[in-house]
CSV table of C-alpha atoms in Angstrom, one decimal:
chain,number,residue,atom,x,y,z
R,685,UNK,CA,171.4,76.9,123.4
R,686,UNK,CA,172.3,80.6,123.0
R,687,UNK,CA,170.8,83.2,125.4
R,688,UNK,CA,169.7,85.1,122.4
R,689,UNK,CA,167.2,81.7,120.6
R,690,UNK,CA,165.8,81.1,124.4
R,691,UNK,CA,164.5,84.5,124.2
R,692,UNK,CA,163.1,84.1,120.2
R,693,UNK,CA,161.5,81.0,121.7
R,694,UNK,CA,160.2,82.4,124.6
R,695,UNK,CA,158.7,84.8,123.0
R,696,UNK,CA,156.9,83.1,120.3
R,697,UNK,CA,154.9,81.2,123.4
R,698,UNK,CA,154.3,84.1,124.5
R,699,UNK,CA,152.7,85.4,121.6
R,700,UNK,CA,150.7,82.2,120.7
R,701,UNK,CA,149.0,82.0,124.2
R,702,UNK,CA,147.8,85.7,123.8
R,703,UNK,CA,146.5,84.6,120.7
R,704,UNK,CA,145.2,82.0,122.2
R,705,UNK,CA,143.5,83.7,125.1
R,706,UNK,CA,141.7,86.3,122.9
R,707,UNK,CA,140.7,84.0,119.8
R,708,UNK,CA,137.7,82.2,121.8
R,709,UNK,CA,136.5,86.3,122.8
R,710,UNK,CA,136.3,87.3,119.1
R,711,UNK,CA,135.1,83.9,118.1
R,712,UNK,CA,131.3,84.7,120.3
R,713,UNK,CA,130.1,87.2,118.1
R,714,UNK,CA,128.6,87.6,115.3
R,715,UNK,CA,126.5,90.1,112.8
R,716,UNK,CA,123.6,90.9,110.7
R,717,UNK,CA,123.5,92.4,107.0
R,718,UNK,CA,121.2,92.7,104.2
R,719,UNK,CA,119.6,95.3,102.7
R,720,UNK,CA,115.7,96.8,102.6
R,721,UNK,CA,114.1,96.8,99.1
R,722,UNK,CA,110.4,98.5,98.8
R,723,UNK,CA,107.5,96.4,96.9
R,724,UNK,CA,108.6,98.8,94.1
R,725,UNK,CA,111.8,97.7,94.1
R,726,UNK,CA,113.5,100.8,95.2
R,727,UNK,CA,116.1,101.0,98.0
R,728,UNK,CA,114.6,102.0,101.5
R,729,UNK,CA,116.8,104.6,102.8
R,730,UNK,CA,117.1,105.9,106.4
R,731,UNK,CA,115.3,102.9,107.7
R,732,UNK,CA,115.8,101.5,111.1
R,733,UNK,CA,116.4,98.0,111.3
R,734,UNK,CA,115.6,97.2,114.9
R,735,UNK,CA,117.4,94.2,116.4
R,736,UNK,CA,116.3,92.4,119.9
R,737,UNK,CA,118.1,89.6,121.6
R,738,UNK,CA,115.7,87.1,122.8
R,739,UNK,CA,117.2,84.7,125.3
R,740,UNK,CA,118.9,87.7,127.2
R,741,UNK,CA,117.7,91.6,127.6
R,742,UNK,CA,119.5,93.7,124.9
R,743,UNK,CA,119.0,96.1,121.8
R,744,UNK,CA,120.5,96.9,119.0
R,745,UNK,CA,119.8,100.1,116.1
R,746,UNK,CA,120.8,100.4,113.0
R,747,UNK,CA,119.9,102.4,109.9
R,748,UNK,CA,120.0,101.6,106.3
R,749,UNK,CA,122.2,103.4,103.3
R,750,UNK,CA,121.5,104.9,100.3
R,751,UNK,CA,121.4,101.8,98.8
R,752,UNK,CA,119.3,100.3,101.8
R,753,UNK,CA,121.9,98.3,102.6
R,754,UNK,CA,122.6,97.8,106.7
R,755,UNK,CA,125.3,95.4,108.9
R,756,UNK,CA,125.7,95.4,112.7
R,757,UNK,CA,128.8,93.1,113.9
R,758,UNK,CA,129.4,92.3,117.3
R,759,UNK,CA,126.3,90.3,118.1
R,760,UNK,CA,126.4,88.1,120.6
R,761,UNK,CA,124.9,84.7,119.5
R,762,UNK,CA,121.9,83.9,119.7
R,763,UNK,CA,118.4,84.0,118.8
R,764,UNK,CA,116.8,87.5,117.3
R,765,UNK,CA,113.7,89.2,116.1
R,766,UNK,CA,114.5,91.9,113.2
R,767,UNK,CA,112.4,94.7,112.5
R,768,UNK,CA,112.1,96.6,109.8
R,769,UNK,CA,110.9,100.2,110.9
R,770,UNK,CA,109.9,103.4,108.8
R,771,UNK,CA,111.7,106.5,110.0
R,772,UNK,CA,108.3,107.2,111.5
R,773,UNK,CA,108.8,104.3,113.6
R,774,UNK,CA,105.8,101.8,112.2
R,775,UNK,CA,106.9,98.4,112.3
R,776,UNK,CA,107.1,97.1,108.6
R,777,UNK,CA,107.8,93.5,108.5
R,778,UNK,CA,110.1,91.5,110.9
R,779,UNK,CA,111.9,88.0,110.9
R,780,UNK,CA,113.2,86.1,113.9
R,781,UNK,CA,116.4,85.1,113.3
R,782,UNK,CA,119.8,83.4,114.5
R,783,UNK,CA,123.3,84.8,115.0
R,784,UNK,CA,126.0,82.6,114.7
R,785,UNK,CA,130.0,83.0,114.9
R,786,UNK,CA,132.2,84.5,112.2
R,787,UNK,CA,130.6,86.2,108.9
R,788,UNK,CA,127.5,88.3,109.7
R,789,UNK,CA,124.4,85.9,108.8
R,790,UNK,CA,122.3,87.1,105.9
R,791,UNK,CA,119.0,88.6,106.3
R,792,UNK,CA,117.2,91.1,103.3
R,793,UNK,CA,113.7,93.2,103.5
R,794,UNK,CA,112.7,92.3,99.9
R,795,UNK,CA,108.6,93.5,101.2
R,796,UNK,CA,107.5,92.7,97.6
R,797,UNK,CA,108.5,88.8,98.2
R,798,UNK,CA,107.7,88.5,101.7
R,799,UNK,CA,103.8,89.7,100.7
R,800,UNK,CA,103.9,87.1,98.1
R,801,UNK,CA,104.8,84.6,100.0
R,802,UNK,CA,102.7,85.8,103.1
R,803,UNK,CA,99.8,85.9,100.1
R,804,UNK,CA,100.8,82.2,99.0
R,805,UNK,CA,100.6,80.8,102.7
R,806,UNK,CA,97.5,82.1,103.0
R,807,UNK,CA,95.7,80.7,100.2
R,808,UNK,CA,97.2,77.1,101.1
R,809,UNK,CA,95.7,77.6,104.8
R,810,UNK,CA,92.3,78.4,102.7
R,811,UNK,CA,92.4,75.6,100.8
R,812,UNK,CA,93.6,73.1,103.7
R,813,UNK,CA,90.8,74.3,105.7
R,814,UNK,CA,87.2,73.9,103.8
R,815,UNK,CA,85.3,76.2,106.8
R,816,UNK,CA,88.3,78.9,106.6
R,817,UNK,CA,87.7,79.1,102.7
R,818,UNK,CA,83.5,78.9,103.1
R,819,UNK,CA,84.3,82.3,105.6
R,820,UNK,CA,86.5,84.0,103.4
R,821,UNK,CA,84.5,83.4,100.7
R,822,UNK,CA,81.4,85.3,102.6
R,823,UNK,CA,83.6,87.9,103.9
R,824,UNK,CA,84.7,88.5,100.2
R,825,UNK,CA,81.1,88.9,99.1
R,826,UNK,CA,80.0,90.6,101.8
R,827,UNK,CA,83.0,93.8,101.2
R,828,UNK,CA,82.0,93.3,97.4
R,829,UNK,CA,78.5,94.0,98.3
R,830,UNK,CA,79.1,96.8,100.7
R,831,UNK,CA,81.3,98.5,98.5
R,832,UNK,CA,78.4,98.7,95.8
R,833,UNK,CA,76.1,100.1,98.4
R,834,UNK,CA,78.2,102.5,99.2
R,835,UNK,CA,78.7,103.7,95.9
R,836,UNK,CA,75.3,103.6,95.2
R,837,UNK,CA,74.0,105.3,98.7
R,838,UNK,CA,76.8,108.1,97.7
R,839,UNK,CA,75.4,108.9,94.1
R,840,UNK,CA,71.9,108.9,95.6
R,841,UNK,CA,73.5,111.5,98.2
R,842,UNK,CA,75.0,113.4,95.1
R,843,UNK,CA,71.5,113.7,93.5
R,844,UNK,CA,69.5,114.4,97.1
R,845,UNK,CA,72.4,117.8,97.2
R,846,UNK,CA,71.5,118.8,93.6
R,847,UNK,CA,67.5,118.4,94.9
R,848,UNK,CA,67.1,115.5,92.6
R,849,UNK,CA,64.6,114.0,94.7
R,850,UNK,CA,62.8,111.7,92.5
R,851,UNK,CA,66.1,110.5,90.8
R,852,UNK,CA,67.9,110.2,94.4
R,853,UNK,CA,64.8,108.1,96.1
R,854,UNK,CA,65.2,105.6,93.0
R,855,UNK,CA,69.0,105.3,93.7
R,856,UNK,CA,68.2,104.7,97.3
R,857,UNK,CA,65.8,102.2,96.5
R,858,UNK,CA,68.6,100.3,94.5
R,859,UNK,CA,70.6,100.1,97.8
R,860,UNK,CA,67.5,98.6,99.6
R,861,UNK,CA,68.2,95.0,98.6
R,862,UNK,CA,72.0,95.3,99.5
R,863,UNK,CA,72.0,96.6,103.0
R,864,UNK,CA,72.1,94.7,106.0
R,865,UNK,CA,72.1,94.9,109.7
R,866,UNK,CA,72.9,98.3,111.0
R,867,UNK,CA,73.4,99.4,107.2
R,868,UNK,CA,69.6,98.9,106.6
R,869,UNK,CA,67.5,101.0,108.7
R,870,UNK,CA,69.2,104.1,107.5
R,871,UNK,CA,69.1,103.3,104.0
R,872,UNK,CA,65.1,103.1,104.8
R,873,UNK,CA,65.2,106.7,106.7
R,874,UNK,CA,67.4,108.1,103.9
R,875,UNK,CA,64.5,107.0,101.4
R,876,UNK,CA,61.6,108.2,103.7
R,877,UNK,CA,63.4,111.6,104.0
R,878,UNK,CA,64.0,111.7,100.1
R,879,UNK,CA,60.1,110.5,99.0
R,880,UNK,CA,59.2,113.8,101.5
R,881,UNK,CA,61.2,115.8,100.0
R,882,UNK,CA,59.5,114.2,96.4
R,883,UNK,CA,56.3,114.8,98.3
R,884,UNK,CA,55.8,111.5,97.7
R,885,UNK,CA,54.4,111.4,101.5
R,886,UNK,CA,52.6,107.7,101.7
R,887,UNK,CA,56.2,106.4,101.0
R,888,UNK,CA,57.9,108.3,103.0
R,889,UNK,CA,56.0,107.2,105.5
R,890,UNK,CA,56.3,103.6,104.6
R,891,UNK,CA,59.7,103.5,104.9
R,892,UNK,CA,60.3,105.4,108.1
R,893,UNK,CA,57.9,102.7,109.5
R,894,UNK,CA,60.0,100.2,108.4
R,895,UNK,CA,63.0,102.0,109.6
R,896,UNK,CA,61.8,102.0,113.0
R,897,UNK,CA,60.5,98.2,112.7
R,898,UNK,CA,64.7,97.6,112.7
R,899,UNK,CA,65.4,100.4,115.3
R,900,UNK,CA,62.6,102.0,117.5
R,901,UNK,CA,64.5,104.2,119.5
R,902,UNK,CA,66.0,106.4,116.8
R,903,UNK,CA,64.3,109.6,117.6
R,904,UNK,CA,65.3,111.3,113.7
R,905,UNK,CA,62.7,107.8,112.5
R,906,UNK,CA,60.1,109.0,114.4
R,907,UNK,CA,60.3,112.6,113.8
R,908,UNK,CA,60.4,112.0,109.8
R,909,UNK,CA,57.1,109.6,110.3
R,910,UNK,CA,55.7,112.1,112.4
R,911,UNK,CA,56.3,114.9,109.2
R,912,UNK,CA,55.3,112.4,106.6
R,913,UNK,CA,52.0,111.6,108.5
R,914,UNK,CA,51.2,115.9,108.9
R,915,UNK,CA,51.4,115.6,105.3
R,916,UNK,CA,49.0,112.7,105.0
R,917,UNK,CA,46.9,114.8,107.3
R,918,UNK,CA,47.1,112.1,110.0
R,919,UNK,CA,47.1,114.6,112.8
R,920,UNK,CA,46.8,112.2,115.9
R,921,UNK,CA,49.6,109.7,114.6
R,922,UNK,CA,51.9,112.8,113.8
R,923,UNK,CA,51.6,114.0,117.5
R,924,UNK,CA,52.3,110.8,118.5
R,925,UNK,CA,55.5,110.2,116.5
R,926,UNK,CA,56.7,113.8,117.4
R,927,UNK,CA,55.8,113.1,121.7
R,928,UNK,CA,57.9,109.6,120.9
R,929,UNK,CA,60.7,111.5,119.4
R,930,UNK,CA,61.1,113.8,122.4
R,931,UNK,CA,60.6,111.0,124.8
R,932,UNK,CA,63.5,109.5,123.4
R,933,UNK,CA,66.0,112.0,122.7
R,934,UNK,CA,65.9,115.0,125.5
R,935,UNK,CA,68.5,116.6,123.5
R,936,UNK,CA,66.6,117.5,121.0
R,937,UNK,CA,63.3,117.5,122.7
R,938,UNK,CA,62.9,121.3,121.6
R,939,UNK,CA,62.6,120.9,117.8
R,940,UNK,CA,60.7,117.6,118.3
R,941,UNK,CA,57.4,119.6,120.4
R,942,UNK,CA,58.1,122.3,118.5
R,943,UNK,CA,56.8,120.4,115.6
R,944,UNK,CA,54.1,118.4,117.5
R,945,UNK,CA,53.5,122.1,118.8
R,946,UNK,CA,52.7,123.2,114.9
R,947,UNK,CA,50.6,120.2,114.1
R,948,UNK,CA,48.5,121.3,117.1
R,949,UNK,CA,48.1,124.8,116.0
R,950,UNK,CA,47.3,124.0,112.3
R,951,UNK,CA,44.5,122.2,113.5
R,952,UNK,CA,43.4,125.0,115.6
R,953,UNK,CA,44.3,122.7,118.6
R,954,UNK,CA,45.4,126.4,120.2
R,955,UNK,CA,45.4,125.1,124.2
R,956,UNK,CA,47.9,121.9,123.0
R,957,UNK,CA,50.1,124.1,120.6
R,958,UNK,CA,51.5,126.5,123.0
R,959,UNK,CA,51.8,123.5,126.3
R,960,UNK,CA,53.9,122.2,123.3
R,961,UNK,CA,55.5,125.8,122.6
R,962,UNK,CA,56.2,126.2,126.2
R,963,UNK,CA,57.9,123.0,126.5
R,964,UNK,CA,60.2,123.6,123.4
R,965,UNK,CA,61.4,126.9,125.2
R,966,UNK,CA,61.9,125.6,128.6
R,967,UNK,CA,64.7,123.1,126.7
R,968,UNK,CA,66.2,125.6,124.6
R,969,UNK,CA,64.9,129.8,125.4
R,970,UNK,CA,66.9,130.6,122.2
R,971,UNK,CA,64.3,129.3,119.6
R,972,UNK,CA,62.6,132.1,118.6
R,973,UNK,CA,60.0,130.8,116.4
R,974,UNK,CA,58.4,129.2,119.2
R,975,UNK,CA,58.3,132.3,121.1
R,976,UNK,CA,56.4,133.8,117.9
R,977,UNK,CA,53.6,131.0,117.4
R,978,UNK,CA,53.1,130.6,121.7
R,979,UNK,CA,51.9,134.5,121.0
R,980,UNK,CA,50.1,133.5,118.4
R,981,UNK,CA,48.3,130.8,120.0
R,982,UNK,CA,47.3,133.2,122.5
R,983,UNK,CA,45.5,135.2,120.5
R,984,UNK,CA,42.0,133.8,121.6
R,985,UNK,CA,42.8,134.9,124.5
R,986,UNK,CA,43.3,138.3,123.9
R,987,UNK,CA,40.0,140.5,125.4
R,988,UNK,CA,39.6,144.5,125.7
R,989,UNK,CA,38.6,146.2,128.6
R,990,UNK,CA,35.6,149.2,128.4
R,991,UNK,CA,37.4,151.7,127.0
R,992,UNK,CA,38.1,149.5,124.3
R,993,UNK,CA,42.1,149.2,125.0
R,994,UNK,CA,43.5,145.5,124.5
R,995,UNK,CA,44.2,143.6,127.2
R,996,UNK,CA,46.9,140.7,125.7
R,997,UNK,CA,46.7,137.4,127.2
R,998,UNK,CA,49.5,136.6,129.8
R,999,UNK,CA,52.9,136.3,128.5
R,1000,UNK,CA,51.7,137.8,125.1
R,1001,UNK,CA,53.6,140.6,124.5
R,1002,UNK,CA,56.9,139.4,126.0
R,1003,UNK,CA,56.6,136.5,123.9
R,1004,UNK,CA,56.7,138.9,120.9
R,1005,UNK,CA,59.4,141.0,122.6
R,1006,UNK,CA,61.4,137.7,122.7
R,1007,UNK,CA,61.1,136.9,119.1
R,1008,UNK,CA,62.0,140.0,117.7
R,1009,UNK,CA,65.1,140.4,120.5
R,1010,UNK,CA,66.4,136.7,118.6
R,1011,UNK,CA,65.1,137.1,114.8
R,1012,UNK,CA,65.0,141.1,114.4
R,1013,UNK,CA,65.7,140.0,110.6
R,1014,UNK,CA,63.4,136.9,110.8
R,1015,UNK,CA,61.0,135.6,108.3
R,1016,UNK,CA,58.3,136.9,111.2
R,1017,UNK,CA,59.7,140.0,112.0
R,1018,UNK,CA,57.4,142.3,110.6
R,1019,UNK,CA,54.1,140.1,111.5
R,1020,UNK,CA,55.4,140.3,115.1
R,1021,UNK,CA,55.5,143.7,114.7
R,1022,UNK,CA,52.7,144.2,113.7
R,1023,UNK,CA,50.7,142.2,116.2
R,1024,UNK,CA,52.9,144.0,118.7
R,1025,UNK,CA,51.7,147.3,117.6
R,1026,UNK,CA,48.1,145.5,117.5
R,1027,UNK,CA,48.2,144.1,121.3
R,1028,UNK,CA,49.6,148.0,122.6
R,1029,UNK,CA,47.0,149.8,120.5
R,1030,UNK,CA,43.2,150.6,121.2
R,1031,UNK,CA,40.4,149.5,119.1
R,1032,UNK,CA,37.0,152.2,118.6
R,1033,UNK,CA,34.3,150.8,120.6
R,1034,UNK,CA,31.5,153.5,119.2
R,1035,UNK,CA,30.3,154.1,115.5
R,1036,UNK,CA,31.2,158.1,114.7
R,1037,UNK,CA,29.9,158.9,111.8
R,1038,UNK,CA,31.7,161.1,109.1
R,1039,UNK,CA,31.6,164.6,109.1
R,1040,UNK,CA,30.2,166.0,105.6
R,1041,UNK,CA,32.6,168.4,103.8
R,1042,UNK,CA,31.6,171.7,103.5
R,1043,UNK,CA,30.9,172.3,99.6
């Protein structure tokens, strides 16, 4: 055998065991390729397709064409989950899936079939499972019913802004028989404060009763029964309703004596009215109209001494000072001012009677 074929032979073994050595490498990889279609039917481009090994730690990225067309090769094999991810980064859809050796394995985001079929599964699992269906079928009703109460409860809104009250309250009462739970008591206040705005006061207090038969520790419930039953001239159940409403929210425990504060001084209750006044201030010092009625339930108070000056009651005058520092353009500026002028002046205490012009 020549020098020259042992070498020709040599060599060829050579070659075949490096073939050999590197051939079960390249044969434990794999790949994934497919392509992202919207329900539309459109290519998803830019998309990330997010790929996770699951029996070992590791991560792959890759992003889809303009045709939404992806492929990653070099996968190790095994098992995978696939996401499909906006370029946001929300999470789409996703498929676990395996990688075997050679070709890349198939796998397409075609979103308007995977909802279908999603959808179909679904509906078998319904009809498999006769308490499943029974729920879904209340659920179904239950979002077809809110839905028309919320369409309803918004056009009786619409008509309450355009001071439609009549035409709004009969709306509301429409969405009455459709509310439930938490949905109810405030379809009853809504109505209560619409019929009192109607001046339709008997029902508006009706309904805020009801209101606060579901939920008696709303303090808005009690403060619209307490103004419906000042309508009704129910004095002693309004001050109730309004001391309730400030029990319960300190908040807003200003505005609610302030109005228990008014029913007192409408009914000449004068004592009451500015305890009430003085309580509204002492929670927020900024309202001025209660600064303006405590002077004017101290009025009664007001005396003169003997050379007929007057002598304002105690905390008069700065109460009046107060007002006009907070509303110099309020709607009781110029009675404040004049009651100021009034409190600072000095009354005649003797008869003088007229001089007769000389003809």
């Amino acid at each position: 055998m020549s020098v020259h074929y042992l070498r020709r032979v040599v060599g060829l073994l050579v070659f075949l065991g490096a073939i050999a050595g590197v051939a079960p490498l390249m044969a434990q990889t794999g790949g994934l390729a497919g392509k992202a279609i919207a329900k539309d039917g459109t290519p998803l481009v830019g998309y990330t397709i997010l790929i996770e090994r699951q029996d070992i730690r590791g991560e792959y990225h890759v992003k889809t064409n303009k045709k939404g067309e992806y492929i990653h090769v070099g996968l190790p094999i095994g098992s995978y989950k696939v996401s499909l991810k906006t370029p946001e980064g929300r999470v789409l859809w996703y498929f676990t899936a395996h990688v075997g050796l050679g070709d890349p394995t198939k796998l397409d985001f075609d979103l308007a079939k995977e909802e279908a079929i999603a959808k179909a599964n679904q509906e078998k699992q319904i009809e498999e499972n006769p308490e499943l269906k029974k729920k879904m079928e209340e659920q179904a009703k239950e979002q077809k019913e809110f839905t028309s109460l919320k369409q309803i409860f918004d056009e009786g809104n619409s008509l309450y802004a355009q001071n439609k009250f009549p035409e709004a309250a009969a709306m509301f009462e429409k969405a009455v028989p459709l509310a439930k739970d938490k949905n109810l008591p405030i379809v009853l206040a809504k109505l209560g404060d619409t019929y009192h705005k109607a001046r339709q006061f008997d029902k508006s207090a009706e309904n805020y009763e009801k209101a606060i038969a579901l939920k008696a520790d709303d303090a808005t419930y009690h403060n619209g029964l307490g103004n419906a039953y000042a309508e009704m001239g129910k004095i002693s159940e309004a001050a109730a309703e309004f001391k309730k409403a400030a029990e319960l929210d300190p908040g807003q425990a200003s505005r609610y004596y302030f109005n228990y504060g008014a029913i007192m001084y409408n009914t000449g209750k004068m004592d009451e009215a500015g305890e009430a006044f003085k309580k509204a201030l002492e929670i927020d010092p900024s309202f001025a109209d209660a600064y303006f009625l405590q002077a004017q339930t101290l009025m009664g108070k007001v005396s003169y001494d003997n050379s007929g000056n007057v002598v304002p009651a105690e905390g008069q005058i700065e109460a009046l000072q107060k007002y006009l520092e907070l509303a110099p353009n309020g709607a009781n500026a110029a009675a404040a001012q004049q009651l100021l002028q009034t409190l600072q002046g000095k009354v005649e205490t003797q008869y003088t009677k007229a001089k007769k012009k000389k003809g």
